[in-house]
Structures are given as C-alpha cells and as structure tokens.
mmCIF file of C-alpha atoms and ligand atoms in Angstrom:
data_model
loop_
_atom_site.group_PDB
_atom_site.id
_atom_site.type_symbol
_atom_site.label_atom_id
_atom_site.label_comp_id
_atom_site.label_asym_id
_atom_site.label_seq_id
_atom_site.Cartn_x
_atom_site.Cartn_y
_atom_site.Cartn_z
ATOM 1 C CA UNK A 1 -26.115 74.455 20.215
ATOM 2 C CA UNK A 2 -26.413 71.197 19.905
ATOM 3 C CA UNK A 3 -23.571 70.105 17.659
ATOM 4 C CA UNK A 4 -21.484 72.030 21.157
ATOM 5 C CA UNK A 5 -23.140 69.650 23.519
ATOM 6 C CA UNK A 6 -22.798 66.105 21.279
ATOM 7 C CA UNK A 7 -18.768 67.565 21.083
ATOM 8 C CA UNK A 8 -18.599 67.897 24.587
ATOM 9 C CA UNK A 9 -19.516 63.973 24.746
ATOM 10 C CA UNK A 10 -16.284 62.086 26.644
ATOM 11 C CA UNK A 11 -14.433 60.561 24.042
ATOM 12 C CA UNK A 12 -13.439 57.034 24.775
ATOM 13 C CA UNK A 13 -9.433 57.554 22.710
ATOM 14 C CA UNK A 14 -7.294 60.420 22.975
ATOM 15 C CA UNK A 15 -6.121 62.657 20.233
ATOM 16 C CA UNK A 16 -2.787 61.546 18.462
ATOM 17 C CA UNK A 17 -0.914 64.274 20.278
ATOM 18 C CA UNK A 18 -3.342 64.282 23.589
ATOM 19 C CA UNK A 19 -1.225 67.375 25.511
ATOM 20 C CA UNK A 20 -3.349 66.519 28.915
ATOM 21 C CA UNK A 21 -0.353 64.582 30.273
ATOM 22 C CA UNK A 22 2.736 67.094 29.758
ATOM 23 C CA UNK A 23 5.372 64.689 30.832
ATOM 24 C CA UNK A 24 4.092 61.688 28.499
ATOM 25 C CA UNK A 25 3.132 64.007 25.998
ATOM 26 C CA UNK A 26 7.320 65.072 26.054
ATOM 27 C CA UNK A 27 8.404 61.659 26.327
ATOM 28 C CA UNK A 28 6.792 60.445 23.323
ATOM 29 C CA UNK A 29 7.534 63.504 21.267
ATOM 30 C CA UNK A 30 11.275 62.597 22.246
ATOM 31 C CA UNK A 31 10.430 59.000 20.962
ATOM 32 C CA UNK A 32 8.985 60.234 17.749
ATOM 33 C CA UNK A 33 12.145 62.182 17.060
ATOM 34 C CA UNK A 34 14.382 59.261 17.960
ATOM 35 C CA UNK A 35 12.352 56.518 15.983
ATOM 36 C CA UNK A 36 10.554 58.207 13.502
ATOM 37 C CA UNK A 37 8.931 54.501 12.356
ATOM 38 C CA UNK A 38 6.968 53.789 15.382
ATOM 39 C CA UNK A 39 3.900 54.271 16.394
ATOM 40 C CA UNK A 40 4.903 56.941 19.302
ATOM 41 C CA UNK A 41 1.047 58.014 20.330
ATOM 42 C CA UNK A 42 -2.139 56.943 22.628
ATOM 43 C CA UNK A 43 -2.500 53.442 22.027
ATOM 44 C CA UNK A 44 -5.916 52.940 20.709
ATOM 45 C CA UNK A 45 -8.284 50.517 22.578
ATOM 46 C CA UNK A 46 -8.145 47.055 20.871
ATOM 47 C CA UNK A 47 -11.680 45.457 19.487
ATOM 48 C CA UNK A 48 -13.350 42.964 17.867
ATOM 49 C CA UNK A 49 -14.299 42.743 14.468
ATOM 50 C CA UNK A 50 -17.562 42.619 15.422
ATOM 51 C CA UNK A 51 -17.484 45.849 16.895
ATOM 52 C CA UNK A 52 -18.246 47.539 20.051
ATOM 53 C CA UNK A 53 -21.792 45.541 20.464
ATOM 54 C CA UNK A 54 -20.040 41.895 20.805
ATOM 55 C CA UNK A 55 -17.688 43.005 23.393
ATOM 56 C CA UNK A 56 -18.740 41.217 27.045
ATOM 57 C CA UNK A 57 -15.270 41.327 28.506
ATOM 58 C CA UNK A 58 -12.737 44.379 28.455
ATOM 59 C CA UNK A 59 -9.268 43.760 29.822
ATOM 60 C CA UNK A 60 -6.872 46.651 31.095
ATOM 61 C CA UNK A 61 -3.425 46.536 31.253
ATOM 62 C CA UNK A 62 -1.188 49.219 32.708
ATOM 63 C CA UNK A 63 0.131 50.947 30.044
ATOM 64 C CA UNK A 64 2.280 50.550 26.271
ATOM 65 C CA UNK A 65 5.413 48.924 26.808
ATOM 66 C CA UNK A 66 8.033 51.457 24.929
ATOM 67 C CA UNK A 67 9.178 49.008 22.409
ATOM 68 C CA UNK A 68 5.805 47.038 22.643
ATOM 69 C CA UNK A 69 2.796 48.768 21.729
ATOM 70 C CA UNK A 70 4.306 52.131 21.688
ATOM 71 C CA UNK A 71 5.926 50.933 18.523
ATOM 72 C CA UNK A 72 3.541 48.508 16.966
ATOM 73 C CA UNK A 73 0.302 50.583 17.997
ATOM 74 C CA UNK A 74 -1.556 47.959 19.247
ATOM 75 C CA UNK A 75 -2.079 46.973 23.077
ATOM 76 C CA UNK A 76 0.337 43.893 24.573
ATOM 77 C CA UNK A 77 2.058 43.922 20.878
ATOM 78 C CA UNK A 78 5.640 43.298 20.592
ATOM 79 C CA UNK A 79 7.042 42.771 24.135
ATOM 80 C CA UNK A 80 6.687 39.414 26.456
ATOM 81 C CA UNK A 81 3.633 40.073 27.913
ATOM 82 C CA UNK A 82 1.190 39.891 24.766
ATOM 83 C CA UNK A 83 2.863 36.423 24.252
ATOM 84 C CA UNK A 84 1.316 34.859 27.429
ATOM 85 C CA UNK A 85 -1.665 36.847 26.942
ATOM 86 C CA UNK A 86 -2.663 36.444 23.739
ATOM 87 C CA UNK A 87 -1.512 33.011 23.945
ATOM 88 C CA UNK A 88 -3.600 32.353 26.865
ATOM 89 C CA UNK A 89 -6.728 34.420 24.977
ATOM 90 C CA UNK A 90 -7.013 32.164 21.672
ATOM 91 C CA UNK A 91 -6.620 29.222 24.026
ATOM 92 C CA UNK A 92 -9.835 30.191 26.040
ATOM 93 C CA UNK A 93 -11.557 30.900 22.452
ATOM 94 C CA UNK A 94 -11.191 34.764 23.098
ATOM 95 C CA UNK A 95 -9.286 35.535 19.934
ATOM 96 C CA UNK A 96 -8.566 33.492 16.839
ATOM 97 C CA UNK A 97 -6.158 33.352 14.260
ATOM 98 C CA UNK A 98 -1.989 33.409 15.037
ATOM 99 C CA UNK A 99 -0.466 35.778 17.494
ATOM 100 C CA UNK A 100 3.053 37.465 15.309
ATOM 101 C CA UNK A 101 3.277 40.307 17.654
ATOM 102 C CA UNK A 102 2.672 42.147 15.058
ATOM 103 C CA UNK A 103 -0.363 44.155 14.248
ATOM 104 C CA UNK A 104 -0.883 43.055 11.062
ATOM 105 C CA UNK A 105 -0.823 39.108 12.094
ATOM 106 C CA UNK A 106 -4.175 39.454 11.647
ATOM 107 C CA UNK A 107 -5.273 37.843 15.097
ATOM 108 C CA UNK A 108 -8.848 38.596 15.925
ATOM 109 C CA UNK A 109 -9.816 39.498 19.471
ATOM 110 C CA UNK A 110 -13.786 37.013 20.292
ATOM 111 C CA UNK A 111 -16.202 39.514 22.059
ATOM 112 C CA UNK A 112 -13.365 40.716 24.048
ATOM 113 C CA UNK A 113 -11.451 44.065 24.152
ATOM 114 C CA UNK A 114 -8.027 45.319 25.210
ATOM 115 C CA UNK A 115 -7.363 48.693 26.440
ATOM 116 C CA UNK A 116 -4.758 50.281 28.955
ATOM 117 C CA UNK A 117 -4.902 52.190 32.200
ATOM 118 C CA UNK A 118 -3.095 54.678 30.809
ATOM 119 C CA UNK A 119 -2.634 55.141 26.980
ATOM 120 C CA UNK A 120 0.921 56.635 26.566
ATOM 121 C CA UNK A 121 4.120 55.049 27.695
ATOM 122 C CA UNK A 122 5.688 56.037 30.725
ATOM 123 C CA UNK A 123 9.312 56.675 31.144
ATOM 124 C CA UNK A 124 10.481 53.480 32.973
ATOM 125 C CA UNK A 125 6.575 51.998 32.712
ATOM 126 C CA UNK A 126 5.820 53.857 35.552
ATOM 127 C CA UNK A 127 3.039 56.678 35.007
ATOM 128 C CA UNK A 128 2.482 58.630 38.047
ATOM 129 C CA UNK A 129 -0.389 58.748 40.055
ATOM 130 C CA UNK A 130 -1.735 62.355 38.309
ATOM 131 C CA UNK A 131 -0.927 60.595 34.742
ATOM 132 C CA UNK A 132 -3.389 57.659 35.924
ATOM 133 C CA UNK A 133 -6.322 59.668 37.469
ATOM 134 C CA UNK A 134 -6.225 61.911 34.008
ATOM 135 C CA UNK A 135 -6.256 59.447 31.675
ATOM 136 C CA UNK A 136 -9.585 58.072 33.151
ATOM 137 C CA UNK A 137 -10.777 60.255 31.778
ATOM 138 C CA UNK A 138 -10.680 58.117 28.826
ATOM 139 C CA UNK A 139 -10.819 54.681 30.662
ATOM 140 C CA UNK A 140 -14.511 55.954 31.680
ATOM 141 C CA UNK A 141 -16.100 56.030 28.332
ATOM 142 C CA UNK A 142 -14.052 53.184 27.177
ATOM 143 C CA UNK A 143 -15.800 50.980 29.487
ATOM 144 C CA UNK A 144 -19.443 52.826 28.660
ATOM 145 C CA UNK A 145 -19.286 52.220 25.143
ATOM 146 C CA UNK A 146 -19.821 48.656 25.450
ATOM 147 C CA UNK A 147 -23.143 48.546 26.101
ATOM 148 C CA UNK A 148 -23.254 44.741 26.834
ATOM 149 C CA UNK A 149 -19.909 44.199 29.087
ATOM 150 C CA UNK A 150 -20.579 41.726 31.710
ATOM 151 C CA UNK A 151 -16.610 41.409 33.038
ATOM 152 C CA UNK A 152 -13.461 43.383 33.295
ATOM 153 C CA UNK A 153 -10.433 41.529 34.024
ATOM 154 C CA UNK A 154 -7.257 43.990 35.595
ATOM 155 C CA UNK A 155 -4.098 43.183 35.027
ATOM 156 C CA UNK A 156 -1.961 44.875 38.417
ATOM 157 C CA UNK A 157 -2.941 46.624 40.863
ATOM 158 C CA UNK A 158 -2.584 50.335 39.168
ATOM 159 C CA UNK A 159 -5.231 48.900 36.323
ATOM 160 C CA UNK A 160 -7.155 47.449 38.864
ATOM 161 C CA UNK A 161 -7.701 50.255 41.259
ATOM 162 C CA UNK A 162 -8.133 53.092 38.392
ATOM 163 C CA UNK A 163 -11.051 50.816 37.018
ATOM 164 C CA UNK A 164 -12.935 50.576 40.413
ATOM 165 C CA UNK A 165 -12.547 54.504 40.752
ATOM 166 C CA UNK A 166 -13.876 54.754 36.624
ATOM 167 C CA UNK A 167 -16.930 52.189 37.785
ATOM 168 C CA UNK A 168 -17.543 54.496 40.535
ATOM 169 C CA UNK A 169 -16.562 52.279 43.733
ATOM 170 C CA UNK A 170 -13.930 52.569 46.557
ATOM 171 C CA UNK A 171 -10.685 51.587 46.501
ATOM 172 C CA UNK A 172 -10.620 50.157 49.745
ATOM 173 C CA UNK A 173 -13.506 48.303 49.564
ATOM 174 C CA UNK A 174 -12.754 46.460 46.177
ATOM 175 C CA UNK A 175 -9.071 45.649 46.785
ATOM 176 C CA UNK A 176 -6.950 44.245 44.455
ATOM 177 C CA UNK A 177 -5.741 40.388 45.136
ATOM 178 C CA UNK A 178 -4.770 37.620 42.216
ATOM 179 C CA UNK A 179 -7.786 35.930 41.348
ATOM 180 C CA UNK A 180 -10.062 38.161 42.534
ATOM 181 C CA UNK A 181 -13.937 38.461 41.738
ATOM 182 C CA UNK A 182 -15.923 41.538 43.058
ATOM 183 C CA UNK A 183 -18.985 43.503 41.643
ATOM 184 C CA UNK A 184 -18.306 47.416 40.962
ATOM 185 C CA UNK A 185 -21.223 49.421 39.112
ATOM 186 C CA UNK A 186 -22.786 46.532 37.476
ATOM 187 C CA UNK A 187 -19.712 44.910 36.015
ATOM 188 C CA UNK A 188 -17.532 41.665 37.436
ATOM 189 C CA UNK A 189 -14.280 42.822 37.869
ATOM 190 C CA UNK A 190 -11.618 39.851 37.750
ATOM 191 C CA UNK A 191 -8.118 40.625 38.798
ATOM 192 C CA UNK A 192 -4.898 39.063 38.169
ATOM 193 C CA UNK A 193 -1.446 39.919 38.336
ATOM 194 C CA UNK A 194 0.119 41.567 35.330
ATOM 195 C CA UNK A 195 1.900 39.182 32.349
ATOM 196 C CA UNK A 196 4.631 40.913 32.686
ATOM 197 C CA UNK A 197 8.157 39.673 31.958
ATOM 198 C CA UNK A 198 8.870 40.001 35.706
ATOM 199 C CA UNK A 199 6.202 39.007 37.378
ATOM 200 C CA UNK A 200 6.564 35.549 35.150
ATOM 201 C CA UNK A 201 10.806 35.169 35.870
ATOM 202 C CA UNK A 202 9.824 35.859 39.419
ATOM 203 C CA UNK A 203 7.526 33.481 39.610
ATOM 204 C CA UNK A 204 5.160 36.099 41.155
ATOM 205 C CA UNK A 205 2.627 34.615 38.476
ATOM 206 C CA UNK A 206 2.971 30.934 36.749
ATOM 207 C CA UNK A 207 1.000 30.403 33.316
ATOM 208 C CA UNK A 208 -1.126 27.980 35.208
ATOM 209 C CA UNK A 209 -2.305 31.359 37.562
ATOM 210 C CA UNK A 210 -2.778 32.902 34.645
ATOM 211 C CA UNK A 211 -4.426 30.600 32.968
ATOM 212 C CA UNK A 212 -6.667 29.710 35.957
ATOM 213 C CA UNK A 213 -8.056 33.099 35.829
ATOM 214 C CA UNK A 214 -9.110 33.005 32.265
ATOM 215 C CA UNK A 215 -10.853 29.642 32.576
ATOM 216 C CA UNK A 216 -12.797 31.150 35.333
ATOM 217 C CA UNK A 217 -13.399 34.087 33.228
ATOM 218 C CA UNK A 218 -14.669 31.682 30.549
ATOM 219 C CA UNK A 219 -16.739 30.037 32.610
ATOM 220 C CA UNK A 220 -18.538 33.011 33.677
ATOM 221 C CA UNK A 221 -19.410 34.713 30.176
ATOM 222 C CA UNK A 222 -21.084 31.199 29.097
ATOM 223 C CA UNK A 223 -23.422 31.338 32.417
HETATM 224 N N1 URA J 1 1.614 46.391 26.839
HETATM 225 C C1 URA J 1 0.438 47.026 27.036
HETATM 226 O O1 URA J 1 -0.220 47.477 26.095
HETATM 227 N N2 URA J 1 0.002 47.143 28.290
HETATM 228 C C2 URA J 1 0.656 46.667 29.341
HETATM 229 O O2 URA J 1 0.161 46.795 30.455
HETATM 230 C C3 URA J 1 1.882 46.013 29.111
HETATM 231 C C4 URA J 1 2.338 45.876 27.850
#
C-alpha cells in the first residue's frame, strides 16, 4: 500500500520514451531512426553539482532545439541560444568553468537550474498548446523539488505563462513583459524574452537586455 502511494508521487522528468504527448512522442521516434547518435528523448532538467538543495534560481526555456539539446541532451546545448545564455550565466557567477556546447565541457551550473517548458522537441519549435499544459505536469514538481528556490526567470512568453499556471496564479494577472518582476506562489518570477537566434538578429532582444535582466537577478539572490 504504501510503496503504490510513494509511486504515485509526480515525478519531476519524464520517462525516456514518455508516450503522454503522441505527436512529440512520433516526432522524436522519427528522429531516433534518422540520427541514431543523438540524444532524441525528454531533455532532463539541468542542475548543479551541488544538487537539488543549492538551487535558488530555476530558469525555463521553451523547449529542445532539434539539433540543440535534442541531440546533445542537455538544455540550451548546441544551438545559438545556450551561447548568450550560458555566456551571460558564468558572467553573473551562475555557472563556472568553459561553455563548448557540448555536454561534456564540463561547465558547472552555481545554485541555478535549467529546465524547459516542455521537454521534447517540437516539430518547427512550436509545441501546441495541449503539448504545453501536459507536460506541466512535469514542470510542477520540477519547481517543488527545490526546496529553497527564491526566483524563476522565463524565457518567452509560452515558458512564462505555463510557469504562472504550475505556481498556481492567473495568467492574466501575471502577464508576461521583458524585464518583468511579479510574485506567483511564493517565488519571484523574472521574465525576459527568449535568447533565441531571432529574437537577437531582430533585435527584439540586445545582450545588454539580456544581460540587464541577469544583473537584476543577481542582485536579488544576494539580498
Ligand atoms: N534549447 C532549450 O533547451 N530550450 C530552449 O528554449 C531553446 C533552446
């Protein structure tokens, strides 16, 4: 009886072949086929060595990138956007060590962890709005294992809005804006726009935005 009810616990990362999202779940089973090498599964949240107890900021992207983290494994690994953020991370003292863009660079995230909205990759990076609400169902416990999280920073508005719905608040009354700053559930949530490739060429977000955002992140875990 009680082994059935500790089982029935919300697990924080989904199974290796996680069938709750039937079109990811086919997509990546196509990818597997095509590039047998890669990763091609739920990207697992990213930690610190110190482990779950040292984390005081989470940050949530959208989702893997297809020839980012859905082939290295790791979140914001191998496409543009880990460059400015990891970059912008060891510069704030929230990782260490060199960023290679590979997994096995051996950069170190500093009481901080990385996770995803969504932990498959979309066709086109675009999960659907059914693909987002089930896969809180991982965000949820992701953000309850860290029992001393003061901030979560959102990266988009799709990240941002499925995080106020996992801390329990309303969408409309925690919108999302760059540079935002809003309490939901007894977490800061900071928002930004996402490091994404486009955003940056479209000037939509500058590193200095960026940048900006993580000083005033910064600032706030050493109050
Ligand atoms: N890679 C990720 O892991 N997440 C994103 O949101 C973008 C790229």
């Amino acid at each position: 009886m009680r082994a059935a009810v500790l089982s029935a616990a919300p697990s924080p990362e989904p199974d290796r072949d996680c069938p709750l999202c039937p079109r990811l779940h086919d997509f990546i089973a196509a990818w597997r086929k095509r590039e047998p090498g890669w990763f091609n599964a739920p990207v697992p949240t990213f930690l610190p060595p110190e482990g779950e107890s040292s984390v005081r900021l989470l940050i949530v992207g959208l989702a893997p990138g297809l020839r980012g983290a859905n082939r290295t494994g790791r979140p914001f690994t191998g496409d543009y956007a880990g460059d400015l953020l990891y970059g912008t991370l060891i510069a704030q003292g929230l990782a260490r060590g060199e960023f290679k863009a590979r997994p096995d660079d051996g950069l170190e995230l500093v009481g901080t962890a990385i996770t995803n909205a969504v932990r498959c990759v979309p066709p086109d990076n675009k999960p659907v709005g059914a693909e987002i609400a089930t896969c809180r169902t991982f965000l949820k416990p992701t953000i309850a294992r860290f029992a001393n999280l003061r901030a979560i920073l959102t990266l988009g508005s799709i990240a941002h809005q499925s995080t106020v719905r996992a801390l329990g608040g309303r969408v409309a009354a925690l919108p999302f804006r760059h540079g935002g700053r809003q309490e939901a559930g007894g977490i800061t949530l900071f928002s930004s726009y996402h490091c994404s490739r486009y955003n940056t060429n479209t000037g939509v977000l500058t590193e200095d935005m960026f940048v900006n955002v993580f000083r005033e992140i910064a600032a706030f875990l050493q109050s």
